């Protein structure tokens, strides 16, 4: 794995929020004649490295798709292993993440999760709530359609008119701006129900790199590609040129 050291030069335009569909753990393990669980464990190591790289490069928000609402359809032993891995990762990783200034959030549906897992998620969020170096959203038991539905249901229960603005404010990731860059590893060309509402104007990047092999060098390639893209948000290039560079760099919540 390449070093996560800060590269000699960073792109002038960095995304304010990077989202990642971490795909390819199982295939990584199968290529090595290992059980799928070994791929998931290696994926945790890859995430640790990417979190470190984001901090070093000054990316303020990172959101990762750790477990989708559709993953319950996987073999029972794999789902059970993922739950055990989450519980272990929480106990092992949270102290160092807290020390590094990471603020943890776990957007997703907590119904159906074990009491042990829910308590671990809540404790991690509580212990890191005052950190500001990096906001890390680990989307667990999350689905984009679930997110839109729960937001609409909450507004209806509160008697609030459902508008784009109110719906955005009721989403599971309302505490951060929408992602500027969404990376999917593993070679698949879809976003698989991840951040459907929030990704309306997100730059998409697909790579064949399997998630356990995704490191700081791969992240740098993605950041360099993002810097080359022109983001117009429905406007002309001339109109966007009049916008302050900082606003263009970090994106906007709405077009």
CSV table of C-alpha atoms in Angstrom, one decimal:
chain,number,residue,atom,x,y,z
A,1,UNK,CA,0.0,0.0,0.0
A,2,UNK,CA,1.3,3.4,-0.9
A,3,UNK,CA,2.2,5.8,1.9
A,4,UNK,CA,-0.6,8.2,3.1
A,5,UNK,CA,1.9,11.0,3.4
A,6,UNK,CA,0.9,14.4,2.2
A,7,UNK,CA,1.7,14.6,-1.6
A,8,UNK,CA,4.2,17.3,-2.7
A,9,UNK,CA,1.4,19.3,-4.3
A,10,UNK,CA,-2.4,19.2,-4.0
A,11,UNK,CA,-4.9,20.3,-6.7
A,12,UNK,CA,-6.0,23.9,-6.3
A,13,UNK,CA,-9.6,22.8,-6.2
A,14,UNK,CA,-10.4,20.2,-3.5
A,15,UNK,CA,-13.8,18.7,-2.9
A,16,UNK,CA,-15.4,19.8,0.4
A,17,UNK,CA,-17.2,16.5,0.7
A,18,UNK,CA,-16.0,13.1,-0.7
A,19,UNK,CA,-18.4,10.1,-0.7
A,20,UNK,CA,-17.3,6.6,-1.4
A,21,UNK,CA,-19.1,3.4,-2.3
A,22,UNK,CA,-16.6,0.9,-0.9
A,23,UNK,CA,-17.1,-2.0,-3.3
A,24,UNK,CA,-15.0,-5.1,-4.0
A,25,UNK,CA,-14.1,-6.6,-0.6
A,26,UNK,CA,-15.5,-10.0,-1.4
A,27,UNK,CA,-13.9,-10.1,-4.9
A,28,UNK,CA,-10.5,-9.0,-3.3
A,29,UNK,CA,-10.7,-12.0,-0.9
A,30,UNK,CA,-11.8,-14.5,-3.6
A,31,UNK,CA,-8.9,-13.5,-5.8
A,32,UNK,CA,-6.7,-14.6,-3.0
A,33,UNK,CA,-8.6,-17.8,-2.1
A,34,UNK,CA,-9.6,-16.2,1.2
A,35,UNK,CA,-13.1,-16.1,2.9
A,36,UNK,CA,-15.1,-13.0,2.1
A,37,UNK,CA,-14.7,-11.9,5.8
A,38,UNK,CA,-11.0,-11.4,5.2
A,39,UNK,CA,-11.9,-8.9,2.4
A,40,UNK,CA,-14.1,-7.0,4.8
A,41,UNK,CA,-11.4,-6.8,7.4
A,42,UNK,CA,-8.9,-5.6,4.8
A,43,UNK,CA,-11.6,-3.0,3.8
A,44,UNK,CA,-11.5,-1.6,7.4
A,45,UNK,CA,-7.8,-1.1,7.0
A,46,UNK,CA,-8.3,0.7,3.7
A,47,UNK,CA,-10.8,3.0,5.3
A,48,UNK,CA,-8.4,3.8,8.1
A,49,UNK,CA,-5.8,4.8,5.5
A,50,UNK,CA,-8.3,7.0,3.5
A,51,UNK,CA,-9.5,8.8,6.7
A,52,UNK,CA,-5.8,9.6,7.5
A,53,UNK,CA,-5.2,10.8,3.9
A,54,UNK,CA,-8.3,13.0,3.9
A,55,UNK,CA,-7.2,14.7,7.1
A,56,UNK,CA,-3.7,15.2,5.7
A,57,UNK,CA,-5.1,16.7,2.4
A,58,UNK,CA,-7.6,18.9,4.1
A,59,UNK,CA,-10.8,17.2,2.9
A,60,UNK,CA,-13.3,18.2,5.6
A,61,UNK,CA,-16.1,15.6,5.0
A,62,UNK,CA,-15.9,12.0,4.1
A,63,UNK,CA,-19.0,9.7,3.7
A,64,UNK,CA,-18.7,6.0,3.1
A,65,UNK,CA,-21.3,3.3,2.3
A,66,UNK,CA,-20.5,0.7,4.9
A,67,UNK,CA,-23.7,-1.4,4.8
A,68,UNK,CA,-26.7,-0.8,2.6
A,69,UNK,CA,-30.3,-1.7,3.4
A,70,UNK,CA,-30.1,-4.2,0.6
A,71,UNK,CA,-27.1,-6.0,2.2
A,72,UNK,CA,-29.5,-7.8,4.6
A,73,UNK,CA,-30.2,-10.1,1.6
A,74,UNK,CA,-26.6,-11.5,1.7
A,75,UNK,CA,-25.8,-14.8,3.3
A,76,UNK,CA,-26.7,-14.9,7.0
A,77,UNK,CA,-23.1,-15.7,8.0
A,78,UNK,CA,-21.7,-12.8,6.0
A,79,UNK,CA,-24.2,-10.3,7.5
A,80,UNK,CA,-23.4,-11.7,11.0
A,81,UNK,CA,-19.7,-11.3,10.3
A,82,UNK,CA,-20.2,-7.7,9.2
A,83,UNK,CA,-22.1,-6.9,12.4
A,84,UNK,CA,-19.3,-8.4,14.5
A,85,UNK,CA,-16.7,-6.5,12.5
A,86,UNK,CA,-18.6,-3.2,13.1
A,87,UNK,CA,-18.7,-3.8,16.8
A,88,UNK,CA,-15.0,-4.7,16.9
A,89,UNK,CA,-14.1,-1.7,14.7
A,90,UNK,CA,-16.0,0.6,17.0
A,91,UNK,CA,-14.2,-0.5,20.1
A,92,UNK,CA,-10.8,-0.5,18.3
A,93,UNK,CA,-10.9,2.5,16.1
A,94,UNK,CA,-13.0,5.1,17.9
A,95,UNK,CA,-10.3,6.1,20.5
A,96,UNK,CA,-7.7,6.9,17.7
A,97,UNK,CA,-10.4,8.6,15.5
A,98,UNK,CA,-11.3,10.8,18.5
A,99,UNK,CA,-7.7,11.6,19.1
A,100,UNK,CA,-7.3,12.6,15.4
A,101,UNK,CA,-10.2,15.0,15.6
A,102,UNK,CA,-12.7,12.9,13.7
A,103,UNK,CA,-16.4,13.6,14.3
A,104,UNK,CA,-18.4,10.4,13.7
A,105,UNK,CA,-21.9,10.0,12.4
A,106,UNK,CA,-23.7,6.8,11.4
A,107,UNK,CA,-26.6,7.8,9.1
A,108,UNK,CA,-29.0,5.0,8.5
A,109,UNK,CA,-32.0,3.0,9.8
A,110,UNK,CA,-31.2,1.6,13.3
A,111,UNK,CA,-34.4,-0.5,13.4
A,112,UNK,CA,-33.4,-4.1,13.3
A,113,UNK,CA,-29.9,-3.6,14.6
A,114,UNK,CA,-28.9,-5.3,17.8
A,115,UNK,CA,-28.8,-3.3,21.1
A,116,UNK,CA,-25.1,-3.8,21.3
A,117,UNK,CA,-24.5,-2.3,17.8
A,118,UNK,CA,-26.9,0.6,18.4
A,119,UNK,CA,-25.3,1.5,21.8
A,120,UNK,CA,-21.9,1.3,20.1
A,121,UNK,CA,-23.0,3.7,17.3
A,122,UNK,CA,-24.5,6.2,19.8
A,123,UNK,CA,-21.4,6.1,22.1
A,124,UNK,CA,-19.1,6.8,19.2
A,125,UNK,CA,-21.2,9.7,18.0
A,126,UNK,CA,-21.4,11.1,21.5
A,127,UNK,CA,-17.6,10.7,22.2
A,128,UNK,CA,-16.6,12.5,19.0
A,129,UNK,CA,-19.3,15.1,18.8
A,130,UNK,CA,-17.0,18.1,19.6
A,131,UNK,CA,-14.3,17.2,17.0
A,132,UNK,CA,-14.0,19.3,13.8
A,133,UNK,CA,-10.9,18.1,11.9
A,134,UNK,CA,-12.9,15.6,9.7
A,135,UNK,CA,-16.6,14.7,9.7
A,136,UNK,CA,-16.8,11.0,8.9
A,137,UNK,CA,-20.2,9.7,8.0
A,138,UNK,CA,-20.3,5.9,8.1
A,139,UNK,CA,-23.6,5.1,6.4
A,140,UNK,CA,-24.8,1.9,8.0
A,141,UNK,CA,-28.1,0.1,7.1
A,142,UNK,CA,-28.6,3.1,4.8
A,143,UNK,CA,-30.4,3.5,1.5
A,144,UNK,CA,-31.1,6.6,-0.5
A,145,UNK,CA,-34.8,5.7,-1.0
A,146,UNK,CA,-35.1,5.0,2.8
A,147,UNK,CA,-33.6,8.4,3.5
A,148,UNK,CA,-36.0,10.3,1.2
A,149,UNK,CA,-39.0,8.4,2.7
A,150,UNK,CA,-38.0,8.9,6.3
A,151,UNK,CA,-37.5,12.6,5.7
A,152,UNK,CA,-40.9,13.0,4.0
A,153,UNK,CA,-42.5,11.0,6.8
A,154,UNK,CA,-40.9,13.1,9.5
A,155,UNK,CA,-42.0,16.4,7.9
A,156,UNK,CA,-45.6,15.0,7.4
A,157,UNK,CA,-45.7,14.0,11.1
A,158,UNK,CA,-44.6,17.5,12.1
A,159,UNK,CA,-47.1,19.2,9.7
A,160,UNK,CA,-44.3,20.9,7.8
A,161,UNK,CA,-44.8,21.6,4.1
A,162,UNK,CA,-42.6,19.3,2.0
A,163,UNK,CA,-40.3,21.4,-0.2
A,164,UNK,CA,-36.8,20.9,-1.5
A,165,UNK,CA,-35.4,22.9,1.3
A,166,UNK,CA,-37.4,21.3,4.1
A,167,UNK,CA,-36.7,17.8,2.7
A,168,UNK,CA,-33.0,18.5,2.5
A,169,UNK,CA,-33.1,19.6,6.1
A,170,UNK,CA,-34.7,16.3,7.2
A,171,UNK,CA,-32.3,14.0,5.5
A,172,UNK,CA,-29.9,11.8,7.4
A,173,UNK,CA,-26.9,13.8,6.2
A,174,UNK,CA,-28.4,17.3,6.8
A,175,UNK,CA,-25.5,18.2,9.0
A,176,UNK,CA,-23.1,18.4,6.0
A,177,UNK,CA,-23.2,19.9,2.5
A,178,UNK,CA,-24.0,17.6,-0.4
A,179,UNK,CA,-21.0,15.6,-1.8
A,180,UNK,CA,-18.9,17.2,-4.4
A,181,UNK,CA,-17.3,13.9,-5.5
A,182,UNK,CA,-18.6,10.4,-5.3
A,183,UNK,CA,-16.2,7.6,-5.9
A,184,UNK,CA,-17.2,4.0,-6.5
A,185,UNK,CA,-14.5,1.3,-6.4
A,186,UNK,CA,-14.7,-2.2,-7.7
A,187,UNK,CA,-15.5,-1.5,-11.4
A,188,UNK,CA,-19.3,-1.3,-11.2
A,189,UNK,CA,-20.9,1.7,-12.9
A,190,UNK,CA,-23.8,2.6,-10.6
A,191,UNK,CA,-24.4,4.3,-7.2
A,192,UNK,CA,-26.6,1.6,-5.8
A,193,UNK,CA,-29.1,3.6,-3.8
A,194,UNK,CA,-26.4,5.7,-2.1
A,195,UNK,CA,-27.1,9.4,-1.4
A,196,UNK,CA,-29.7,9.6,-4.2
A,197,UNK,CA,-31.1,13.0,-3.1
A,198,UNK,CA,-27.8,14.5,-2.2
A,199,UNK,CA,-25.9,13.5,-5.4
A,200,UNK,CA,-28.0,15.5,-7.8
A,201,UNK,CA,-24.9,17.6,-8.8
A,202,UNK,CA,-22.2,15.4,-7.5
A,203,UNK,CA,-19.2,14.5,-9.8
A,204,UNK,CA,-19.1,10.7,-10.2
A,205,UNK,CA,-15.9,8.8,-10.5
A,206,UNK,CA,-15.7,5.0,-11.1
A,207,UNK,CA,-12.6,3.0,-10.7
A,208,UNK,CA,-11.7,-0.7,-11.2
A,209,UNK,CA,-9.6,-0.6,-8.0
A,210,UNK,CA,-11.1,-3.0,-5.4
A,211,UNK,CA,-11.8,-1.2,-2.1
A,212,UNK,CA,-9.1,-3.1,0.0
A,213,UNK,CA,-6.5,-1.8,-2.5
A,214,UNK,CA,-7.7,1.8,-2.5
A,215,UNK,CA,-5.1,3.9,-0.8
A,216,UNK,CA,-3.8,7.5,-0.6
A,217,UNK,CA,-2.4,7.3,-4.2
A,218,UNK,CA,-5.8,6.3,-5.5
A,219,UNK,CA,-7.4,9.1,-3.6
A,220,UNK,CA,-4.9,11.6,-5.0
A,221,UNK,CA,-5.8,10.4,-8.5
A,222,UNK,CA,-9.5,10.9,-7.8
A,223,UNK,CA,-8.8,14.4,-6.4
A,224,UNK,CA,-6.8,15.3,-9.4
A,225,UNK,CA,-9.6,14.2,-11.7
A,226,UNK,CA,-12.1,16.2,-9.7
A,227,UNK,CA,-9.9,19.3,-10.1
A,228,UNK,CA,-10.0,18.9,-13.9
A,229,UNK,CA,-13.8,18.9,-14.0
A,230,UNK,CA,-15.9,22.0,-14.8
A,231,UNK,CA,-18.9,22.2,-12.5
A,232,UNK,CA,-21.7,24.5,-13.8
A,233,UNK,CA,-24.7,23.6,-11.7
A,234,UNK,CA,-27.1,24.2,-14.6
A,235,UNK,CA,-25.4,27.5,-15.5
A,236,UNK,CA,-23.1,28.4,-18.4
A,237,UNK,CA,-19.4,28.4,-18.1
A,238,UNK,CA,-19.4,32.2,-18.3
A,239,UNK,CA,-21.9,32.5,-15.4
A,240,UNK,CA,-19.8,30.1,-13.3
A,241,UNK,CA,-16.7,32.1,-14.0
A,242,UNK,CA,-18.3,35.1,-12.1
A,243,UNK,CA,-18.8,33.0,-9.0
A,244,UNK,CA,-16.1,33.2,-6.3
A,245,UNK,CA,-13.5,30.4,-6.8
A,246,UNK,CA,-14.1,29.1,-3.2
A,247,UNK,CA,-17.8,28.5,-3.9
A,248,UNK,CA,-17.0,26.6,-7.1
A,249,UNK,CA,-14.5,24.5,-5.3
A,250,UNK,CA,-16.7,23.3,-2.5
A,251,UNK,CA,-19.9,23.1,-4.5
A,252,UNK,CA,-23.4,24.2,-3.6
A,253,UNK,CA,-26.2,22.4,-1.9
A,254,UNK,CA,-28.6,23.3,-4.6
A,255,UNK,CA,-28.4,24.1,-8.3
